[in-house]
CSV table of C-alpha atoms in Angstrom, one decimal:
chain,number,residue,atom,x,y,z
H,602,UNK,CA,-0.2,0.0,-0.1
H,603,UNK,CA,3.2,2.3,0.6
H,604,UNK,CA,3.1,4.8,-2.3
H,605,UNK,CA,-0.1,4.4,-3.6
H,606,UNK,CA,-0.9,7.5,-5.5
H,607,UNK,CA,-4.2,9.7,-7.3
H,608,UNK,CA,-4.2,11.8,-10.1
H,609,UNK,CA,-6.4,14.3,-10.1
H,610,UNK,CA,-7.2,17.0,-12.5
H,611,UNK,CA,-8.7,20.8,-12.0
H,612,UNK,CA,-9.4,23.3,-14.4
H,613,UNK,CA,-8.9,26.9,-12.2
H,614,UNK,CA,-12.2,28.8,-12.4
H,615,UNK,CA,-13.0,31.9,-11.4
H,616,UNK,CA,-14.4,30.3,-7.6
H,617,UNK,CA,-11.1,29.0,-7.0
H,618,UNK,CA,-9.3,32.7,-7.6
H,619,UNK,CA,-7.3,34.3,-5.1
H,620,UNK,CA,-9.5,37.9,-6.4
H,621,UNK,CA,-12.2,35.4,-5.1
H,622,UNK,CA,-11.7,33.8,-2.2
H,623,UNK,CA,-10.3,36.9,-0.8
H,624,UNK,CA,-6.8,35.5,0.1
H,625,UNK,CA,-5.0,37.7,-2.6
H,626,UNK,CA,-5.7,41.1,-4.7
H,627,UNK,CA,-4.7,39.2,-8.0
H,628,UNK,CA,-6.6,36.7,-10.6
H,629,UNK,CA,-4.5,33.3,-10.3
H,630,UNK,CA,-4.9,29.6,-8.8
H,631,UNK,CA,-5.6,31.0,-4.5
H,632,UNK,CA,-3.5,28.7,-2.4
H,633,UNK,CA,-6.9,27.9,-0.3
H,634,UNK,CA,-7.5,26.5,-3.5
H,635,UNK,CA,-4.7,24.6,-3.9
H,636,UNK,CA,-4.7,23.2,-0.5
H,637,UNK,CA,-8.4,21.5,-1.2
H,638,UNK,CA,-7.3,20.3,-4.3
H,639,UNK,CA,-4.5,18.3,-2.3
H,640,UNK,CA,-6.6,17.3,0.2
H,641,UNK,CA,-9.4,16.1,-2.4
H,642,UNK,CA,-6.7,13.8,-3.6
H,643,UNK,CA,-5.3,12.7,-0.5
H,644,UNK,CA,-9.6,11.3,0.7
H,645,UNK,CA,-9.2,10.1,-3.4
H,646,UNK,CA,-6.3,7.9,-2.3
H,647,UNK,CA,-7.6,6.7,0.7
H,648,UNK,CA,-10.5,5.6,-1.0
H,649,UNK,CA,-8.7,3.5,-2.7
H,650,UNK,CA,-6.1,1.6,0.1
H,651,UNK,CA,-6.9,-1.8,0.5
H,652,UNK,CA,-5.1,-2.3,3.6
H,653,UNK,CA,-5.0,0.1,6.7
H,654,UNK,CA,-5.1,-1.7,9.5
H,655,UNK,CA,-8.7,-2.1,10.3
H,656,UNK,CA,-11.6,-4.7,9.4
H,657,UNK,CA,-14.3,-3.8,6.7
H,658,UNK,CA,-16.4,-3.0,9.3
H,659,UNK,CA,-13.9,-0.6,11.3
H,660,UNK,CA,-13.6,1.1,7.9
H,661,UNK,CA,-17.1,1.5,7.0
H,662,UNK,CA,-17.8,3.6,10.5
H,663,UNK,CA,-14.3,5.3,9.8
H,664,UNK,CA,-13.2,8.3,7.7
H,665,UNK,CA,-10.4,10.9,7.6
H,666,UNK,CA,-9.6,14.6,9.0
H,667,UNK,CA,-6.7,16.5,7.8
H,668,UNK,CA,-4.9,17.9,10.8
H,669,UNK,CA,-1.5,19.6,8.8
H,670,UNK,CA,-1.1,20.4,5.5
H,671,UNK,CA,2.5,22.3,5.0
H,672,UNK,CA,2.5,24.0,1.7
H,673,UNK,CA,4.5,25.3,-0.9
H,674,UNK,CA,2.8,27.3,-3.7
H,675,UNK,CA,5.2,27.5,-6.0
H,676,UNK,CA,4.2,29.4,-9.2
H,677,UNK,CA,1.0,31.1,-10.3
H,678,UNK,CA,-1.8,29.9,-12.6
H,679,UNK,CA,-4.1,31.7,-14.5
H,680,UNK,CA,-7.8,31.2,-15.2
H,681,UNK,CA,-9.0,28.5,-17.0
H,682,UNK,CA,-5.3,26.5,-16.6
H,683,UNK,CA,-5.3,22.5,-16.3
H,684,UNK,CA,-3.9,21.6,-12.8
H,685,UNK,CA,-2.7,17.9,-12.3
H,686,UNK,CA,-2.9,17.2,-8.4
H,687,UNK,CA,-0.9,13.7,-6.9
H,688,UNK,CA,-1.8,12.3,-3.3
H,689,UNK,CA,0.6,10.0,-2.6
H,690,UNK,CA,0.6,7.7,0.7
H,691,UNK,CA,4.1,7.5,2.1
H,692,UNK,CA,3.3,6.6,5.5
H,693,UNK,CA,1.0,4.6,7.5
H,694,UNK,CA,1.3,4.6,11.8
H,695,UNK,CA,-1.9,3.2,13.1
H,696,UNK,CA,-4.8,5.8,12.6
H,697,UNK,CA,-1.9,8.1,11.3
H,698,UNK,CA,-1.5,8.7,7.6
H,699,UNK,CA,1.2,11.3,5.7
H,700,UNK,CA,0.7,11.9,2.5
H,701,UNK,CA,3.3,13.8,-0.7
H,702,UNK,CA,1.2,16.3,-2.6
H,703,UNK,CA,2.6,17.5,-5.9
H,704,UNK,CA,0.6,19.7,-8.5
H,705,UNK,CA,1.7,20.6,-11.8
H,706,UNK,CA,0.7,23.3,-14.3
H,707,UNK,CA,2.0,21.1,-17.9
H,708,UNK,CA,5.4,20.5,-16.9
H,709,UNK,CA,5.3,23.0,-14.2
H,710,UNK,CA,5.7,21.9,-11.1
H,711,UNK,CA,3.7,24.7,-9.1
H,712,UNK,CA,3.2,23.4,-5.7
H,713,UNK,CA,4.1,20.4,-3.3
H,714,UNK,CA,3.3,19.4,0.3
H,715,UNK,CA,3.1,17.7,3.5
H,716,UNK,CA,0.1,16.4,4.1
H,717,UNK,CA,-1.4,14.4,7.2
H,718,UNK,CA,-5.0,12.9,8.1
H,719,UNK,CA,-6.0,10.7,10.8
H,720,UNK,CA,-8.5,8.1,10.9
H,721,UNK,CA,-11.8,8.7,13.1
H,722,UNK,CA,-15.1,7.2,14.2
H,723,UNK,CA,-17.2,9.7,11.5
H,724,UNK,CA,-20.3,9.5,14.5
H,725,UNK,CA,-18.4,9.7,17.2
H,726,UNK,CA,-16.5,12.6,15.8
H,727,UNK,CA,-19.2,14.5,14.7
H,728,UNK,CA,-21.4,13.6,18.0
H,729,UNK,CA,-18.5,15.0,19.9
H,730,UNK,CA,-18.1,18.2,18.0
H,731,UNK,CA,-22.1,19.0,17.8
H,732,UNK,CA,-22.1,18.1,21.6
H,733,UNK,CA,-24.5,15.6,21.2
H,734,UNK,CA,-24.2,12.8,24.0
H,735,UNK,CA,-23.9,9.1,22.7
């Protein structure tokens, strides 16, 4: 399972521009949008993972939450650009999962990040977050 990866493609739309997202003033791919795409790729990678050290019953009740994203946004991308995002699962330590993510516009590396997620019981997590009694 180590080094399992998923590639996703996205087109930079107006909703994902820094000027629209208020993360900057320019009409270029916003860093928060790039971060979201990297998290999406990591989640998709987990959707294809066979063995996370849990039973099939546990996997049905589990989801993951992002806990850290250390992102370097290396190059600006314009409206309409096609971006390929790859998330590679590089380490599993119990409930802790580590990914290496890269984003490419054509042949240019535009972003890279280390990303950590943690497996949680979805129902318990939501109940605790909203203060529901178990």
